[in-house]
GROMACS .gro file of C-alpha atoms in nm:
model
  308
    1UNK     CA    1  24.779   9.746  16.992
    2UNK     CA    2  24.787   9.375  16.888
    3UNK     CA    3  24.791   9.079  17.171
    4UNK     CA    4  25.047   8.827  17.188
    5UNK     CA    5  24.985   8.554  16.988
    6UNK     CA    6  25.111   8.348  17.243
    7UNK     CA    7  24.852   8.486  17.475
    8UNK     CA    8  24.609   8.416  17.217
    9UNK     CA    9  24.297   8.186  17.389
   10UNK     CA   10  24.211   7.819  17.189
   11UNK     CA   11  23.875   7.880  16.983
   12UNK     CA   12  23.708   7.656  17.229
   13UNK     CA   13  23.795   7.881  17.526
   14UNK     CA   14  23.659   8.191  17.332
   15UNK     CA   15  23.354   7.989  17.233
   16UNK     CA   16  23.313   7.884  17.626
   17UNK     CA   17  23.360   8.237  17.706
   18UNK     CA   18  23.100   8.408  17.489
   19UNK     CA   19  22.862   8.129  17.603
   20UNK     CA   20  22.886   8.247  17.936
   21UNK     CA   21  22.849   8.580  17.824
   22UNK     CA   22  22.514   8.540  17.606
   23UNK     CA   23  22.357   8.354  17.928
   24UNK     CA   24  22.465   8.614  18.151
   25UNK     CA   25  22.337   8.907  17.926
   26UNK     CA   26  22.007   8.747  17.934
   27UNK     CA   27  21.973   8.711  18.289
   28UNK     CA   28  21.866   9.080  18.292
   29UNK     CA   29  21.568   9.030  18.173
   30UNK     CA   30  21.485   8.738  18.503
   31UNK     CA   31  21.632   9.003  18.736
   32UNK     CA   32  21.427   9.312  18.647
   33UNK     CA   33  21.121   9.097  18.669
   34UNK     CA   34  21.230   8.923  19.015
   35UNK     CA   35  21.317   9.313  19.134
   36UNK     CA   36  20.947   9.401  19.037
   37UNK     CA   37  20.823   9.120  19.185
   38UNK     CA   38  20.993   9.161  19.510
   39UNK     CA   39  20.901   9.572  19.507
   40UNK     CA   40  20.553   9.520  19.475
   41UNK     CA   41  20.508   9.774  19.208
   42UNK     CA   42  20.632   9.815  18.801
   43UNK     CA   43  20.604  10.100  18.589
   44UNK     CA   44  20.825  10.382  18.446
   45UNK     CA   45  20.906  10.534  18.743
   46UNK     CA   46  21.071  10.220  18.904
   47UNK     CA   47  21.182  10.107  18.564
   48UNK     CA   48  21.390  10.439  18.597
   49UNK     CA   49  21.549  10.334  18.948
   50UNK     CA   50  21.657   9.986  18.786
   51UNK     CA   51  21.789  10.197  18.506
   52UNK     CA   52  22.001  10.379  18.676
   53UNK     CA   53  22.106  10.165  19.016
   54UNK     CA   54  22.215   9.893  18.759
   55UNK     CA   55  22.458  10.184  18.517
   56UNK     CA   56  22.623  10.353  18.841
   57UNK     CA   57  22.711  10.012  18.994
   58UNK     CA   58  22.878   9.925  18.642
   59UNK     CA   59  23.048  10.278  18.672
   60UNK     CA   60  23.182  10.172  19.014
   61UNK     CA   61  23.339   9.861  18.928
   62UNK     CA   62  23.510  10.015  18.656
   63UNK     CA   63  23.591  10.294  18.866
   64UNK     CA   64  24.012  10.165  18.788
   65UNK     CA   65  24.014  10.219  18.439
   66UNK     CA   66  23.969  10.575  18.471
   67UNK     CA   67  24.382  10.561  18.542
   68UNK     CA   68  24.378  10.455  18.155
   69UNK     CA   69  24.149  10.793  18.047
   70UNK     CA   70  24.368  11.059  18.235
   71UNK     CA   71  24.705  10.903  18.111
   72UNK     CA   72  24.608  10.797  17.724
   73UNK     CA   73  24.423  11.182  17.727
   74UNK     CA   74  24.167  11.109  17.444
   75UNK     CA   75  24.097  11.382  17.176
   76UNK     CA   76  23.763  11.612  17.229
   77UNK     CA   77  23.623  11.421  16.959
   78UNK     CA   78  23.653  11.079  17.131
   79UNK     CA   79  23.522  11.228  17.457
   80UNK     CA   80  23.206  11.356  17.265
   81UNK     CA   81  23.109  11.066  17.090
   82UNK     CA   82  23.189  10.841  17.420
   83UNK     CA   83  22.962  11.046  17.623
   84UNK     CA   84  22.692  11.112  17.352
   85UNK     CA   85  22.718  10.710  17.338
   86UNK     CA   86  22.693  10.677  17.704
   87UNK     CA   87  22.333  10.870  17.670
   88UNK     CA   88  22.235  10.701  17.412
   89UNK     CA   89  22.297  10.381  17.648
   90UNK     CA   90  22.067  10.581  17.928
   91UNK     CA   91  21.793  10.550  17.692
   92UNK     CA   92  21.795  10.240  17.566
   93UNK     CA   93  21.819  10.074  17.915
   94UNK     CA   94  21.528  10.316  18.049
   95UNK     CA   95  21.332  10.238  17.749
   96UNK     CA   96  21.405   9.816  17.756
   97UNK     CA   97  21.370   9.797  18.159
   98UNK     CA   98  21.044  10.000  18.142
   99UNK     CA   99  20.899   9.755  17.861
  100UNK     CA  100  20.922   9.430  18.044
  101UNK     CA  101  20.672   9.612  18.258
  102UNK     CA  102  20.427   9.595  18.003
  103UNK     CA  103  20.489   9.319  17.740
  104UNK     CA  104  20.667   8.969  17.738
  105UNK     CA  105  21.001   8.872  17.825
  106UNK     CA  106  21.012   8.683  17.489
  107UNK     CA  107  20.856   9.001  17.320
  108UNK     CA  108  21.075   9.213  17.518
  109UNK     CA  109  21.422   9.066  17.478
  110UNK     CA  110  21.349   8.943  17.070
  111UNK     CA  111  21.296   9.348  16.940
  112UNK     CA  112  21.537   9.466  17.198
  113UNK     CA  113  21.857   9.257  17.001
  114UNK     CA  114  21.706   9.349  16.639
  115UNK     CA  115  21.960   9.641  16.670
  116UNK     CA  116  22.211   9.498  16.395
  117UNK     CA  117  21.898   9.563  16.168
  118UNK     CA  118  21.901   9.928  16.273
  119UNK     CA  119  22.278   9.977  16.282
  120UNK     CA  120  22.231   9.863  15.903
  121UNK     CA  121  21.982  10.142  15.825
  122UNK     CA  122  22.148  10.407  16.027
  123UNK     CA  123  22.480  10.350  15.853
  124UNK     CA  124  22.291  10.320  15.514
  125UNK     CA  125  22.130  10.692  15.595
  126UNK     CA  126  22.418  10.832  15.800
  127UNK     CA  127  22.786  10.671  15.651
  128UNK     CA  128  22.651  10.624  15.294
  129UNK     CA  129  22.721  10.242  15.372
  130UNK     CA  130  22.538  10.046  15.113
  131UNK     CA  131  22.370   9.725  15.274
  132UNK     CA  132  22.378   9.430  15.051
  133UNK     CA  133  22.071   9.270  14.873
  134UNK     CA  134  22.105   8.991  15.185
  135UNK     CA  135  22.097   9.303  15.435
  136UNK     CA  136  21.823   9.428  15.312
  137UNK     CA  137  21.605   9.060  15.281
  138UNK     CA  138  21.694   9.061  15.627
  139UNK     CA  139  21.565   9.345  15.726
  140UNK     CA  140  21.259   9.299  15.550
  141UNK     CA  141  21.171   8.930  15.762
  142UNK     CA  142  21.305   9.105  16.062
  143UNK     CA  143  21.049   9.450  16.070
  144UNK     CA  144  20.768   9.152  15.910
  145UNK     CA  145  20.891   8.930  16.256
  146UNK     CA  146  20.846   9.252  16.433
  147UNK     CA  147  20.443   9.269  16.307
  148UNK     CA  148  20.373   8.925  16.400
  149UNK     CA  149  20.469   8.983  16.744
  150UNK     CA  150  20.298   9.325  16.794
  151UNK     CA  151  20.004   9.070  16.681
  152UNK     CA  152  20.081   8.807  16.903
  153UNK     CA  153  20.107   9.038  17.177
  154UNK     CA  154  19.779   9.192  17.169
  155UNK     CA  155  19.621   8.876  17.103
  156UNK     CA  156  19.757   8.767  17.471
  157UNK     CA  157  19.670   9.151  17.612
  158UNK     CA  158  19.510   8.978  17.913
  159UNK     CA  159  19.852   8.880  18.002
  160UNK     CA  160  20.007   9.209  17.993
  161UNK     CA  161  19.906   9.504  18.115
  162UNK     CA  162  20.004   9.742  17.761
  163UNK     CA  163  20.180   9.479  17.586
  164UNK     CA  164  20.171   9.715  17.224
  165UNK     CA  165  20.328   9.973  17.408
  166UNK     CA  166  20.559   9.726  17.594
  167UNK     CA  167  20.664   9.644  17.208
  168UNK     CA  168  20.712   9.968  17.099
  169UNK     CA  169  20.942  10.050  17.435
  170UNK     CA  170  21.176   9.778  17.347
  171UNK     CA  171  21.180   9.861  17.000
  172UNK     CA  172  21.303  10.293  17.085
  173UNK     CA  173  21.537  10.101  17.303
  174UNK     CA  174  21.697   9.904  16.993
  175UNK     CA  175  21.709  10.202  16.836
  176UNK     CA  176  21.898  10.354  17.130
  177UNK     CA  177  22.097  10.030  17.163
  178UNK     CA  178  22.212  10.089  16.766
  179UNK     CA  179  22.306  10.477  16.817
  180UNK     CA  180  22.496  10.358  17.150
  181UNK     CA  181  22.734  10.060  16.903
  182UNK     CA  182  22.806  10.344  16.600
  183UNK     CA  183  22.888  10.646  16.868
  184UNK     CA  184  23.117  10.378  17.032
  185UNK     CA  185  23.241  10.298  16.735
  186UNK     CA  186  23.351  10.650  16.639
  187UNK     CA  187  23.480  10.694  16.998
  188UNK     CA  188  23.723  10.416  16.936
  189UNK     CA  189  23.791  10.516  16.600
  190UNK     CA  190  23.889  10.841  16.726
  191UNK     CA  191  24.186  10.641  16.956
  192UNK     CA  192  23.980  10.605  17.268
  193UNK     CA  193  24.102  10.220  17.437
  194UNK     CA  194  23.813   9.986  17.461
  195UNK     CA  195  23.839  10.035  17.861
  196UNK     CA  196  23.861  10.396  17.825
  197UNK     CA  197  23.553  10.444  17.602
  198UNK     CA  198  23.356  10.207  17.879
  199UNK     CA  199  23.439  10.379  18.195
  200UNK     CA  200  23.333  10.718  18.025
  201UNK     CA  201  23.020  10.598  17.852
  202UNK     CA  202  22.887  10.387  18.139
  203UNK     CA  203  22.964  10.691  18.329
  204UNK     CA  204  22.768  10.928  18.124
  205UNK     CA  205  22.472  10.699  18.103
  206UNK     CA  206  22.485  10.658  18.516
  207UNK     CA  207  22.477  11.042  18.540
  208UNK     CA  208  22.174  11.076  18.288
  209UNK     CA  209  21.986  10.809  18.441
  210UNK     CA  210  22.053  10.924  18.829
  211UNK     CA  211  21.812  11.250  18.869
  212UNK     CA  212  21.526  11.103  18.644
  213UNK     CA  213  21.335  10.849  18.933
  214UNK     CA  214  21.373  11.193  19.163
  215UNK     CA  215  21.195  11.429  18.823
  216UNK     CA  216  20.931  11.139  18.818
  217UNK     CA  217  20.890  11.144  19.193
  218UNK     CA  218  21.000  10.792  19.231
  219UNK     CA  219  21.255  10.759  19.566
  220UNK     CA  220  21.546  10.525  19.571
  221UNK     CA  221  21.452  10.421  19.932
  222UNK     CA  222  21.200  10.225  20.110
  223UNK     CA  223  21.246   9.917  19.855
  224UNK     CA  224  21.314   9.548  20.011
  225UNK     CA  225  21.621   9.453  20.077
  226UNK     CA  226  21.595   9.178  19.766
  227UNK     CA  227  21.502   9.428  19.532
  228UNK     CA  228  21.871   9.580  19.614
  229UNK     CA  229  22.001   9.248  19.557
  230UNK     CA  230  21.845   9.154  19.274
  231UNK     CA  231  21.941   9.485  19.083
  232UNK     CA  232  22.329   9.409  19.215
  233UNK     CA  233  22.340   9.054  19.085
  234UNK     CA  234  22.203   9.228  18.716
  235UNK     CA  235  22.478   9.531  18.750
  236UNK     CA  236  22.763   9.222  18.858
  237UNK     CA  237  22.636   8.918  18.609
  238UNK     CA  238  22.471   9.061  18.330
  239UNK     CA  239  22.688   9.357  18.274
  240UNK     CA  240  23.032   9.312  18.426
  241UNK     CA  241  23.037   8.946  18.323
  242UNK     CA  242  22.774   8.942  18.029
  243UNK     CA  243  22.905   9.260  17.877
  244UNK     CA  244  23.235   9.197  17.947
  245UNK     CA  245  23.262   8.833  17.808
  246UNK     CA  246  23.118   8.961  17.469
  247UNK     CA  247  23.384   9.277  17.409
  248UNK     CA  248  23.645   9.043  17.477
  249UNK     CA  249  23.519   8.808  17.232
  250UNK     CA  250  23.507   9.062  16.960
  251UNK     CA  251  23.899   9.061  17.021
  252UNK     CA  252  23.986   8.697  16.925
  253UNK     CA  253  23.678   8.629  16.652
  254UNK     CA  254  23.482   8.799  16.427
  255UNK     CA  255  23.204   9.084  16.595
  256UNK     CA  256  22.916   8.921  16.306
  257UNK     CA  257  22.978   8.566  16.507
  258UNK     CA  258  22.932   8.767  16.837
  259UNK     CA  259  22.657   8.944  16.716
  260UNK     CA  260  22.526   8.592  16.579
  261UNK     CA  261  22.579   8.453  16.918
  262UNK     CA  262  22.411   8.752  17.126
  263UNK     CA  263  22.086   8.690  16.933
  264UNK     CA  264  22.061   8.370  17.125
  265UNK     CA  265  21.957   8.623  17.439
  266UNK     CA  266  21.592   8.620  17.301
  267UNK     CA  267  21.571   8.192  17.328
  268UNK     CA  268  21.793   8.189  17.656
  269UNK     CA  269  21.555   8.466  17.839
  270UNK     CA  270  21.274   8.305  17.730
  271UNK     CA  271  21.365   7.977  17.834
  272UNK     CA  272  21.414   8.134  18.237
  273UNK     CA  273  21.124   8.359  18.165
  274UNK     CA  274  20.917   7.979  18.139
  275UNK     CA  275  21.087   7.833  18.396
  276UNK     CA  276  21.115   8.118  18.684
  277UNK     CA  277  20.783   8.235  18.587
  278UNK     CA  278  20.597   8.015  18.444
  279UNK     CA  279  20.556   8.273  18.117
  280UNK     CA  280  20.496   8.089  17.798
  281UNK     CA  281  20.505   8.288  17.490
  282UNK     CA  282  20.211   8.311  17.234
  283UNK     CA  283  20.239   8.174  16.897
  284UNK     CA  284  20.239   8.496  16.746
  285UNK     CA  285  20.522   8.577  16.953
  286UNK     CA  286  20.713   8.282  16.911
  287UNK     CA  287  20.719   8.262  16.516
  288UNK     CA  288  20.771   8.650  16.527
  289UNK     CA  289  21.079   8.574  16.761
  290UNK     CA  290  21.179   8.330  16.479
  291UNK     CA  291  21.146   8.562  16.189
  292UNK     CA  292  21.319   8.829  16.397
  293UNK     CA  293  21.603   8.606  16.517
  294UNK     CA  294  21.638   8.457  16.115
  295UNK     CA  295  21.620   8.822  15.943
  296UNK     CA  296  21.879   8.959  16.160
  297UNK     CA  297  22.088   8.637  16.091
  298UNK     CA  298  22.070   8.711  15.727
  299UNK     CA  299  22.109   9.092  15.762
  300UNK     CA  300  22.425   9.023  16.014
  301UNK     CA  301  22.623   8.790  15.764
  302UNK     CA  302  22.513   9.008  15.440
  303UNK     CA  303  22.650   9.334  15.605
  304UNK     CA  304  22.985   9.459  15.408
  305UNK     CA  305  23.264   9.551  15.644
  306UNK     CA  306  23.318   9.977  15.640
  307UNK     CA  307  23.739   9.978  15.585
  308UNK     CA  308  23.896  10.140  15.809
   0.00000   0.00000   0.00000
């Protein structure tokens, strides 16, 4: 279904838009650490509760498009790739949250976003989808970014309380983060609506992520009340606005300037990481955050369209 052209927004308003969006995306980052900060304690098994309080209040808010799923009915297949999607989304935001316990936010939020590397070498393995000689130089500075900030990590270990495995975290959950875009892309392919496939998946992820604090013996009581708060303000601005703003750019421009533009995250979370807490990224970190953020540049723009 095509829009209107008349309804069509001026590129400026799309570019304003998406700006908004890239910020608010990388205010997660500020609010898992503030929500750590106020708890008192950091780990997996909080990590967990963040996890999952953050995907169930997403669910809730797009509790009305579930009128879409039961009157478009999609097919089995869309169903099973929305909800396989949806777990795939459990893990990477277990995985990510969990990280920042352990490593930078610059660290963090740089390997987190290589996913358009991964999505390259999935479909290469998976589709048969050839990458390009560019694709492929990108990838190559991007996994040689990724070794000068496992580097620059342990150089500043003193910092961090397991800032290698902190890396390596963020990095499963860019590999979850890949598997969670090319499942939703089959979902969609399959005739599930962009709403549609949302509701479900966040659902699915919400219901993975809600026993697993209670299997690590974590409780979703007791917290203070601005650890609540904080974990709201993430579920409201950096999904239902962050998330938001960027699907809805994909509709008006292309999805390789969106992806361009979310790999700004890294530089904006950074930027509040300094400024909220003070946290100013190692050398190693920062030219691996360049490399990273320049080899997935390259690997984005050289990557050949599938047809449909």
């Amino acid at each position: 279904m095509h829009a209107d052209s008349s309804s069509k927004p001026q590129i400026w308003q799309v570019a304003v838009i998406l700006t908004i969006g890239v910020f608010a995306v990388s205010t997660a980052a500020i609010f898992i650490r503030l929500s750590m900060a106020a708890a008192g304690v950091q780990g997996v098994g909080f990590s967990l509760v963040v996890a999952a309080l953050r995907l169930t209040l997403a669910s809730l808010i797009l509790l009305p498009a579930w009128r879409n799923v039961r009157r478009l009915q999609p097919s089995r297949r869309a169903w099973l790739y929305a909800i396989a999607a949806g777990g795939s989304l459990a893990v990477h935001f277990a995985m990510w949250i969990s990280s920042l316990s352990y490593t930078s936010i610059a660290a963090s939020t740089t390997l987190v976003t290589t996913n358009p590397v991964w999505v390259a070498l999935i479909s290469w393995g998976w589709w048969k989808e050839i990458p390009s000689k560019q694709t492929i130089l990108g990838i190559a500075i991007a996994l040689l970014g990724s070794i000068l900030i496992a580097f620059g990590t342990a150089e500043a270990a003193e910092s961090y309380t397991n800032p290698l495995l902190g890396d390596g975290l963020a990095l499963v959950g860019a590999w979850a983060a890949s598997c969670y875009f090319l499942l939703g892309r089959e979902a969609q392919r399959q005739g599930m609506g962009v709403g549609s496939y949302v509701a479900v998946a966040y659902s699915a992820s919400a219901l993975v992520l809600l026993p697993l604090p209670l299997i690590w013996g974590t409780s979703y009581a007791g917290y203070p009340l601005m650890v609540y708060v904080y974990i709201f303000l993430m579920a409201l601005v950096s999904q239902a606005i962050g998330h938001t703003s960027c699907n809805w750019a994909v509709r008006w421009i292309s999805p390789t300037l969106v992806t361009l533009a979310i790999l700004l995250e890294p530089v904006s979370a950074s930027l509040l990481g300094y400024l909220i807490f003070d946290e100013l990224p190692s050398v190693g970190v920062g030219v691996g955050a360049i490399a990273i953020l320049t080899g997935v540049a390259i690997a984005v723009l050289g990557t050949r369209p599938r047809s449909a």
